[in-house]
mmCIF file of C-alpha atoms and ligand atoms in Angstrom:
data_model
loop_
_atom_site.group_PDB
_atom_site.id
_atom_site.type_symbol
_atom_site.label_atom_id
_atom_site.label_comp_id
_atom_site.label_asym_id
_atom_site.label_seq_id
_atom_site.Cartn_x
_atom_site.Cartn_y
_atom_site.Cartn_z
ATOM 1 C CA ILE A 1 52.316 95.231 90.938
ATOM 2 C CA ILE A 2 55.114 93.210 92.433
ATOM 3 C CA THR A 3 54.703 93.388 96.187
ATOM 4 C CA ASP A 4 56.712 90.466 97.478
ATOM 5 C CA LEU A 5 60.161 91.428 96.121
ATOM 6 C CA PRO A 6 62.648 91.504 98.960
ATOM 7 C CA ALA A 7 63.749 95.073 99.586
ATOM 8 C CA VAL A 8 67.301 95.891 98.547
ATOM 9 C CA GLU A 9 68.378 99.468 99.078
ATOM 10 C CA PHE A 10 70.274 100.383 95.913
ATOM 11 C CA TYR A 11 72.833 103.175 95.453
ATOM 12 C CA ASP A 12 74.218 103.770 91.954
ATOM 13 C CA PHE A 13 77.510 105.656 91.646
ATOM 14 C CA GLU A 14 77.343 105.004 87.911
ATOM 15 C CA PRO A 15 80.993 104.013 87.379
ATOM 16 C CA ASP A 16 81.830 105.827 84.178
ATOM 17 C CA THR A 17 82.427 104.183 80.793
ATOM 18 C CA GLY A 18 84.178 107.478 79.927
ATOM 19 C CA ASP A 19 86.915 106.132 82.208
ATOM 20 C CA LEU A 20 86.936 102.902 80.180
ATOM 21 C CA ARG A 21 87.654 104.763 76.959
ATOM 22 C CA SER A 22 90.450 106.938 78.303
ATOM 23 C CA GLU A 23 92.035 104.115 80.332
ATOM 24 C CA VAL A 24 91.974 101.752 77.353
ATOM 25 C CA ILE A 25 93.545 104.333 75.041
ATOM 26 C CA ALA A 26 96.198 105.117 77.672
ATOM 27 C CA GLY A 27 96.961 101.399 78.121
ATOM 28 C CA LEU A 28 97.239 100.573 74.453
ATOM 29 C CA SER A 29 99.383 103.687 73.860
ATOM 30 C CA SER A 30 101.891 102.488 76.456
ATOM 31 C CA SER A 31 104.892 100.306 75.879
ATOM 32 C CA PRO A 32 104.405 97.484 76.828
ATOM 33 C CA LYS A 33 100.669 97.637 76.136
ATOM 34 C CA TYR A 34 98.251 96.874 78.976
ATOM 35 C CA LEU A 35 94.519 96.938 79.822
ATOM 36 C CA PRO A 36 93.122 97.511 83.350
ATOM 37 C CA PRO A 37 91.777 94.234 84.815
ATOM 38 C CA LYS A 38 88.852 95.858 86.569
ATOM 39 C CA TYR A 39 87.137 95.972 83.155
ATOM 40 C CA PHE A 40 86.966 92.194 83.003
ATOM 41 C CA TYR A 41 83.765 92.274 85.020
ATOM 42 C CA ASP A 42 80.911 93.091 82.702
ATOM 43 C CA GLN A 43 77.923 90.721 82.850
ATOM 44 C CA ARG A 44 79.634 88.020 80.724
ATOM 45 C CA GLY A 45 83.030 88.506 82.422
ATOM 46 C CA SER A 46 81.401 88.152 85.833
ATOM 47 C CA GLU A 47 79.739 84.899 84.706
ATOM 48 C CA LEU A 48 83.049 83.586 83.374
ATOM 49 C CA PHE A 49 84.757 84.518 86.629
ATOM 50 C CA ASP A 50 82.148 82.532 88.527
ATOM 51 C CA GLN A 51 83.033 79.554 86.305
ATOM 52 C CA ILE A 52 86.744 80.084 86.969
ATOM 53 C CA CYS A 53 85.999 79.757 90.685
ATOM 54 C CA GLU A 54 84.671 76.238 90.079
ATOM 55 C CA LEU A 55 87.650 75.016 88.009
ATOM 56 C CA PRO A 56 89.708 72.124 89.365
ATOM 57 C CA GLU A 57 92.919 74.087 88.787
ATOM 58 C CA TYR A 58 91.687 77.259 90.494
ATOM 59 C CA TYR A 59 92.311 76.239 94.146
ATOM 60 C CA VAL A 60 91.677 79.809 95.368
ATOM 61 C CA THR A 61 87.898 79.780 95.846
ATOM 62 C CA ARG A 62 87.409 76.334 97.359
ATOM 63 C CA THR A 63 90.393 76.749 99.676
ATOM 64 C CA GLU A 64 89.137 80.093 100.964
ATOM 65 C CA LEU A 65 85.595 78.741 101.356
ATOM 66 C CA GLY A 66 87.019 75.854 103.360
ATOM 67 C CA LEU A 67 88.721 78.317 105.707
ATOM 68 C CA LEU A 68 85.511 80.388 106.098
ATOM 69 C CA GLN A 69 83.530 77.227 106.859
ATOM 70 C CA ARG A 70 86.064 75.822 109.271
ATOM 71 C CA HIS A 71 86.835 79.000 111.209
ATOM 72 C CA GLY A 72 83.639 81.043 110.725
ATOM 73 C CA GLU A 73 82.741 81.046 114.426
ATOM 74 C CA GLU A 74 86.168 82.353 115.368
ATOM 75 C CA MET A 75 85.966 85.026 112.628
ATOM 76 C CA ALA A 76 82.532 86.084 113.879
ATOM 77 C CA ALA A 77 83.755 86.268 117.458
ATOM 78 C CA LEU A 78 86.482 88.696 116.364
ATOM 79 C CA ALA A 79 84.105 90.832 114.283
ATOM 80 C CA GLY A 80 81.401 90.904 116.977
ATOM 81 C CA LYS A 81 77.653 90.674 116.381
ATOM 82 C CA ASP A 82 75.549 93.532 114.994
ATOM 83 C CA ALA A 83 78.294 94.996 112.826
ATOM 84 C CA VAL A 84 77.605 96.683 109.498
ATOM 85 C CA LEU A 85 79.180 94.199 107.129
ATOM 86 C CA MET A 86 80.488 95.684 103.855
ATOM 87 C CA GLU A 87 81.774 93.521 101.045
ATOM 88 C CA LEU A 88 84.102 94.956 98.381
ATOM 89 C CA GLY A 89 83.632 93.350 94.985
ATOM 90 C CA SER A 90 80.729 91.288 96.224
ATOM 91 C CA GLY A 91 80.099 89.629 92.810
ATOM 92 C CA SER A 92 77.722 86.748 93.408
ATOM 93 C CA SER A 93 77.741 87.243 97.217
ATOM 94 C CA MET A 94 78.325 83.506 97.627
ATOM 95 C CA LYS A 95 81.117 83.430 100.210
ATOM 96 C CA ILE A 96 79.404 85.706 102.673
ATOM 97 C CA ARG A 97 76.581 83.162 102.944
ATOM 98 C CA THR A 98 78.973 80.923 104.868
ATOM 99 C CA LEU A 99 79.460 83.581 107.558
ATOM 100 C CA LEU A 100 76.079 85.280 107.889
ATOM 101 C CA ALA A 101 74.552 82.985 110.463
ATOM 102 C CA ALA A 102 77.607 83.250 112.711
ATOM 103 C CA LEU A 103 78.216 86.983 112.099
ATOM 104 C CA GLN A 104 74.592 88.136 112.623
ATOM 105 C CA PRO A 105 75.334 91.567 111.143
ATOM 106 C CA GLN A 106 72.797 94.399 111.531
ATOM 107 C CA ALA A 107 73.137 95.001 107.764
ATOM 108 C CA TYR A 108 75.040 93.738 104.739
ATOM 109 C CA VAL A 109 76.289 96.179 102.123
ATOM 110 C CA ALA A 110 77.308 94.620 98.781
ATOM 111 C CA MET A 111 79.626 96.804 96.699
ATOM 112 C CA ASP A 112 80.430 95.921 93.082
ATOM 113 C CA ILE A 113 81.217 97.539 89.709
ATOM 114 C CA SER A 114 78.959 95.160 87.729
ATOM 115 C CA LYS A 115 75.445 96.531 88.219
ATOM 116 C CA ASP A 116 73.287 93.693 86.934
ATOM 117 C CA HIS A 117 75.364 91.073 88.675
ATOM 118 C CA LEU A 118 75.279 93.089 91.902
ATOM 119 C CA LEU A 119 71.512 93.585 91.862
ATOM 120 C CA GLY A 120 70.780 89.990 90.984
ATOM 121 C CA ALA A 121 73.033 88.691 93.744
ATOM 122 C CA ALA A 122 71.783 91.165 96.398
ATOM 123 C CA THR A 123 68.155 90.383 95.610
ATOM 124 C CA GLN A 124 68.774 86.645 95.839
ATOM 125 C CA LEU A 125 70.588 87.108 99.146
ATOM 126 C CA ALA A 126 67.767 89.192 100.569
ATOM 127 C CA GLU A 127 65.353 86.477 99.503
ATOM 128 C CA ASP A 128 67.402 83.676 101.086
ATOM 129 C CA PHE A 129 68.175 85.579 104.304
ATOM 130 C CA GLY A 130 64.829 87.171 105.134
ATOM 131 C CA TRP A 131 66.113 88.588 108.446
ATOM 132 C CA LEU A 132 68.982 90.454 106.781
ATOM 133 C CA GLU A 133 68.939 94.137 105.793
ATOM 134 C CA VAL A 134 70.622 94.217 102.377
ATOM 135 C CA HIS A 135 72.106 97.229 100.566
ATOM 136 C CA ALA A 136 73.723 97.249 97.117
ATOM 137 C CA VAL A 137 76.200 99.899 96.000
ATOM 138 C CA CYS A 138 77.293 100.024 92.357
ATOM 139 C CA VAL A 139 80.748 101.565 92.623
ATOM 140 C CA ASP A 140 84.289 101.276 91.290
ATOM 141 C CA TYR A 141 85.814 100.685 94.703
ATOM 142 C CA SER A 142 89.327 101.152 93.310
ATOM 143 C CA GLN A 143 88.566 104.876 92.970
ATOM 144 C CA PRO A 144 88.164 107.098 96.023
ATOM 145 C CA TRP A 145 84.518 106.968 97.019
ATOM 146 C CA GLU A 146 82.294 108.738 99.544
ATOM 147 C CA PHE A 147 79.853 106.378 101.130
ATOM 148 C CA PRO A 148 76.377 107.828 101.749
ATOM 149 C CA TYR A 149 75.426 105.129 104.180
ATOM 150 C CA GLN A 150 74.674 106.642 107.588
ATOM 151 C CA LYS A 151 74.000 103.542 109.648
ATOM 152 C CA GLN A 152 75.658 103.696 113.054
ATOM 153 C CA GLY A 153 77.616 100.829 114.525
ATOM 154 C CA ARG A 154 80.867 99.011 114.187
ATOM 155 C CA ARG A 155 81.867 98.231 110.621
ATOM 156 C CA THR A 156 83.544 95.150 109.241
ATOM 157 C CA ALA A 157 84.782 95.025 105.668
ATOM 158 C CA PHE A 158 84.909 91.685 103.869
ATOM 159 C CA PHE A 159 87.344 91.508 100.939
ATOM 160 C CA PRO A 160 87.719 87.852 99.965
ATOM 161 C CA GLY A 161 89.176 86.026 96.963
ATOM 162 C CA SER A 162 92.573 87.669 97.064
ATOM 163 C CA SER A 163 91.175 90.496 94.956
ATOM 164 C CA LEU A 164 93.762 92.745 96.609
ATOM 165 C CA GLY A 165 96.302 90.745 94.584
ATOM 166 C CA ASN A 166 95.039 92.416 91.407
ATOM 167 C CA PHE A 167 96.323 95.794 92.647
ATOM 168 C CA GLU A 168 99.918 96.993 92.277
ATOM 169 C CA PRO A 169 101.611 97.118 95.703
ATOM 170 C CA GLY A 170 101.291 100.930 95.980
ATOM 171 C CA ALA A 171 97.660 100.848 94.936
ATOM 172 C CA ALA A 172 97.043 97.946 97.302
ATOM 173 C CA LYS A 173 98.308 100.025 100.205
ATOM 174 C CA THR A 174 96.117 102.989 99.111
ATOM 175 C CA LEU A 175 93.082 100.695 98.867
ATOM 176 C CA LEU A 176 93.739 99.244 102.330
ATOM 177 C CA SER A 177 93.946 102.788 103.712
ATOM 178 C CA GLN A 178 90.641 103.612 102.039
ATOM 179 C CA ILE A 179 89.103 100.523 103.620
ATOM 180 C CA GLY A 180 90.482 101.781 106.945
ATOM 181 C CA ASP A 181 88.652 105.068 106.382
ATOM 182 C CA LEU A 182 85.499 103.175 105.450
ATOM 183 C CA VAL A 183 85.453 101.047 108.622
ATOM 184 C CA GLY A 184 86.926 103.705 110.922
ATOM 185 C CA ARG A 185 89.075 103.243 114.041
ATOM 186 C CA GLY A 186 88.343 99.952 115.751
ATOM 187 C CA GLY A 187 86.632 98.635 112.576
ATOM 188 C CA GLY A 188 87.603 95.264 111.117
ATOM 189 C CA LEU A 189 88.746 93.823 107.835
ATOM 190 C CA LEU A 190 88.387 90.132 106.967
ATOM 191 C CA ILE A 191 90.503 89.602 103.897
ATOM 192 C CA GLY A 192 91.576 86.649 101.775
ATOM 193 C CA ILE A 193 95.142 86.616 100.467
ATOM 194 C CA ASP A 194 96.612 84.093 98.067
ATOM 195 C CA LEU A 195 100.028 82.743 99.007
ATOM 196 C CA GLN A 196 103.261 82.181 97.064
ATOM 197 C CA LYS A 197 103.661 78.518 96.097
ATOM 198 C CA ASP A 198 104.934 76.092 93.484
ATOM 199 C CA VAL A 199 105.031 77.736 90.029
ATOM 200 C CA THR A 200 103.317 74.833 88.280
ATOM 201 C CA VAL A 201 100.330 75.066 90.657
ATOM 202 C CA LEU A 202 100.094 78.812 90.117
ATOM 203 C CA GLU A 203 100.422 78.731 86.345
ATOM 204 C CA ALA A 204 97.924 75.879 85.999
ATOM 205 C CA ALA A 205 95.368 77.910 87.943
ATOM 206 C CA TYR A 206 95.496 80.634 85.285
ATOM 207 C CA ASN A 207 95.905 78.405 82.190
ATOM 208 C CA ASP A 208 93.063 75.967 82.844
ATOM 209 C CA ALA A 209 92.544 73.022 80.532
ATOM 210 C CA GLN A 210 88.943 73.919 79.675
ATOM 211 C CA GLY A 211 89.908 77.378 78.452
ATOM 212 C CA VAL A 212 87.593 79.302 80.776
ATOM 213 C CA THR A 213 90.361 81.704 81.842
ATOM 214 C CA GLU A 214 91.208 82.182 78.170
ATOM 215 C CA ALA A 215 87.579 83.084 77.454
ATOM 216 C CA PHE A 216 87.581 85.442 80.494
ATOM 217 C CA ASN A 217 90.729 87.171 79.237
ATOM 218 C CA LYS A 218 89.439 87.489 75.658
ATOM 219 C CA ASN A 219 86.048 88.711 76.825
ATOM 220 C CA LEU A 220 87.801 91.940 77.690
ATOM 221 C CA LEU A 221 88.471 92.492 73.961
ATOM 222 C CA MET A 222 84.871 91.589 73.092
ATOM 223 C CA ARG A 223 83.716 94.172 75.615
ATOM 224 C CA LEU A 224 85.896 96.811 73.959
ATOM 225 C CA ASN A 225 84.401 95.849 70.595
ATOM 226 C CA ALA A 226 80.878 96.226 71.996
ATOM 227 C CA GLU A 227 81.340 99.351 74.105
ATOM 228 C CA LEU A 228 84.061 101.284 72.295
ATOM 229 C CA LYS A 229 83.451 99.970 68.769
ATOM 230 C CA ALA A 230 86.970 98.514 68.707
ATOM 231 C CA ASN A 231 87.832 95.964 65.994
ATOM 232 C CA PHE A 232 89.609 93.177 67.855
ATOM 233 C CA ASP A 233 89.471 89.800 66.178
ATOM 234 C CA ILE A 234 89.884 87.524 69.207
ATOM 235 C CA ASP A 235 91.087 84.624 67.068
ATOM 236 C CA ASN A 236 94.236 86.626 66.409
ATOM 237 C CA PHE A 237 95.220 86.545 70.092
ATOM 238 C CA THR A 238 96.601 83.837 72.339
ATOM 239 C CA HIS A 239 95.906 83.733 76.087
ATOM 240 C CA LYS A 240 98.887 82.937 78.335
ATOM 241 C CA ALA A 241 99.490 83.336 82.072
ATOM 242 C CA LEU A 242 103.067 83.365 83.404
ATOM 243 C CA TRP A 243 104.667 83.556 86.851
ATOM 244 C CA ASN A 244 106.986 86.554 87.259
ATOM 245 C CA PRO A 245 109.361 85.511 90.083
ATOM 246 C CA ALA A 246 111.001 88.937 90.422
ATOM 247 C CA GLN A 247 107.644 90.596 91.121
ATOM 248 C CA ASN A 248 105.885 87.711 92.903
ATOM 249 C CA ARG A 249 102.951 87.815 90.521
ATOM 250 C CA ILE A 250 101.028 85.856 87.912
ATOM 251 C CA GLU A 251 100.732 87.899 84.736
ATOM 252 C CA MET A 252 97.948 87.366 82.223
ATOM 253 C CA HIS A 253 98.682 88.296 78.630
ATOM 254 C CA LEU A 254 96.996 88.307 75.272
ATOM 255 C CA PHE A 255 99.702 87.755 72.647
ATOM 256 C CA SER A 256 99.100 89.003 69.136
ATOM 257 C CA GLN A 257 99.535 86.138 66.676
ATOM 258 C CA ILE A 258 100.039 88.424 63.676
ATOM 259 C CA GLN A 259 100.887 91.959 62.657
ATOM 260 C CA GLN A 260 97.606 93.821 63.154
ATOM 261 C CA THR A 261 96.171 97.286 63.679
ATOM 262 C CA ILE A 262 93.448 97.951 66.220
ATOM 263 C CA GLN A 263 91.220 100.977 65.774
ATOM 264 C CA ILE A 264 89.334 102.634 68.661
ATOM 265 C CA ASP A 265 87.637 105.948 68.307
ATOM 266 C CA GLY A 266 90.030 107.387 65.696
ATOM 267 C CA HIS A 267 93.107 105.962 67.488
ATOM 268 C CA LYS A 268 95.216 103.284 65.820
ATOM 269 C CA PHE A 269 97.332 100.745 67.692
ATOM 270 C CA ASN A 270 99.830 98.530 65.873
ATOM 271 C CA LEU A 271 100.615 95.098 67.283
ATOM 272 C CA ALA A 272 103.627 93.127 66.105
ATOM 273 C CA PRO A 273 103.513 89.288 65.922
ATOM 274 C CA GLY A 274 104.195 87.996 69.460
ATOM 275 C CA GLU A 275 103.548 91.385 71.065
ATOM 276 C CA SER A 276 101.590 91.241 74.323
ATOM 277 C CA ILE A 277 98.690 93.142 75.774
ATOM 278 C CA HIS A 278 99.228 92.671 79.517
ATOM 279 C CA THR A 279 95.739 92.350 81.065
ATOM 280 C CA GLU A 280 96.239 91.378 84.700
ATOM 281 C CA ASN A 281 98.641 90.952 87.559
ATOM 282 C CA SER A 282 97.772 88.667 90.449
ATOM 283 C CA TYR A 283 100.262 89.243 93.244
ATOM 284 C CA LYS A 284 100.925 86.396 95.634
ATOM 285 C CA TYR A 285 102.169 87.161 99.129
ATOM 286 C CA THR A 286 103.931 85.481 102.016
ATOM 287 C CA LEU A 287 102.150 85.954 105.360
ATOM 288 C CA LYS A 288 104.930 88.256 106.457
ATOM 289 C CA GLN A 289 104.800 90.396 103.267
ATOM 290 C CA PHE A 290 101.082 90.852 103.606
ATOM 291 C CA GLN A 291 101.229 91.743 107.265
ATOM 292 C CA THR A 292 103.868 94.360 106.527
ATOM 293 C CA LEU A 293 101.632 95.841 103.831
ATOM 294 C CA ALA A 294 98.580 95.810 106.089
ATOM 295 C CA SER A 295 100.424 97.482 108.936
ATOM 296 C CA SER A 296 101.777 100.165 106.575
ATOM 297 C CA ALA A 297 98.108 101.009 105.895
ATOM 298 C CA GLY A 298 97.329 101.228 109.618
ATOM 299 C CA PHE A 299 95.917 97.736 110.242
ATOM 300 C CA GLU A 300 96.882 95.431 113.078
ATOM 301 C CA THR A 301 96.717 91.674 112.475
ATOM 302 C CA LEU A 302 94.566 89.949 115.093
ATOM 303 C CA LYS A 303 94.431 86.480 113.548
ATOM 304 C CA VAL A 304 95.495 84.535 110.429
ATOM 305 C CA TRP A 305 94.073 81.227 109.183
ATOM 306 C CA THR A 306 95.710 79.039 106.522
ATOM 307 C CA ASP A 307 94.805 75.663 105.039
ATOM 308 C CA ASP A 308 96.908 72.537 105.647
ATOM 309 C CA ASP A 309 98.736 72.931 102.326
ATOM 310 C CA ASP A 310 99.468 76.635 102.864
ATOM 311 C CA LEU A 311 97.768 77.550 99.591
ATOM 312 C CA PHE A 312 95.681 80.452 100.904
ATOM 313 C CA SER A 313 95.221 82.685 103.923
ATOM 314 C CA VAL A 314 92.430 84.642 105.574
ATOM 315 C CA HIS A 315 93.341 87.522 107.923
ATOM 316 C CA TYR A 316 91.319 89.394 110.500
ATOM 317 C CA LEU A 317 92.722 92.903 110.763
ATOM 318 C CA GLN A 318 91.717 95.808 112.972
ATOM 319 C CA PHE A 319 92.092 99.449 111.966
HETATM 320 C C1 AVI B 1 89.601 88.284 91.158
HETATM 321 N N1 AVI B 1 90.986 87.853 91.188
HETATM 322 C C2 AVI B 1 91.449 87.650 92.539
HETATM 323 C C3 AVI B 1 91.290 86.741 90.297
HETATM 324 C C4 AVI B 1 92.767 86.310 90.465
HETATM 325 O O1 AVI B 1 92.977 85.149 90.726
HETATM 326 O O2 AVI B 1 93.659 87.167 90.355
HETATM 327 C C5 AVI B 1 90.995 87.058 88.863
HETATM 328 C C6 AVI B 1 91.392 85.967 87.920
HETATM 329 N N2 AVI B 1 92.069 86.121 86.823
HETATM 330 C C7 AVI B 1 92.221 84.968 86.214
HETATM 331 N N3 AVI B 1 91.681 84.048 86.945
HETATM 332 C C8 AVI B 1 91.136 84.650 88.024
#
């Protein structure tokens, strides 16, 4: 009997692989073809994403961490002690570690779509922070969700990493409104937002020299092979990320190198040489653009922190 495992309260919303099948078929039936980026994060994809965060070209993670370390006390003062702290897309729950001592929340709720990754990270956190009440919720937070958690007290959402950038502007506004409903009036949102900058810096961050982002992108196809019995041969695809200046976003693509036919569940999809499967958008904002978006979702900006090179921003918003 294992008696000394730290207690993590676990809620499983069982995000549906039925959604995966229908969303993949819809995406590959479209013109141009696309796949939803939320499906990057199976166990392997989550591991690859953690590696991306360590890459020299991927300034996002270390710059945000620097801001959390440098201004943590100020962030905590705005959030107030004893809040219920809820992280969307908690992944490895690494960044929150920087803030826990200052924030002193009454509980931490990790929310993520990748169940094994979520449970591993939450258990480790509970072990490392013995005083902290830890909850783990396996959920696709991009879908409307009802949260069963009854704990009273002020809520603060934590949404780091510029993950909001992976949502289309309309969906980003909807998600911010949902976060507003989650934290309630007077609740807070501490959110990391990547900023517009030199194209070469942006493109390098998504076309790293070691090919980790390429592996991350192609892992999506391997997942579809494993879970939907698709027949992608990943060697017939080329990873490429490009800045789209009209839309203010980095686009990730998998370009078909040859004429090929992909089969999934009785459906056939033809790909011409050079044809793309568009797998991700990563929108980059100006401070002003993001504040306008946040206020359209009912949030007021109380404070913004940026690094000296204006690469990245962290915002404290109040609903
Ligand atoms: C999770 N998200 C904010 C990352 C980004 O930068 O858009 C995902 C990513 N895709 C390629 N590299 C990193």
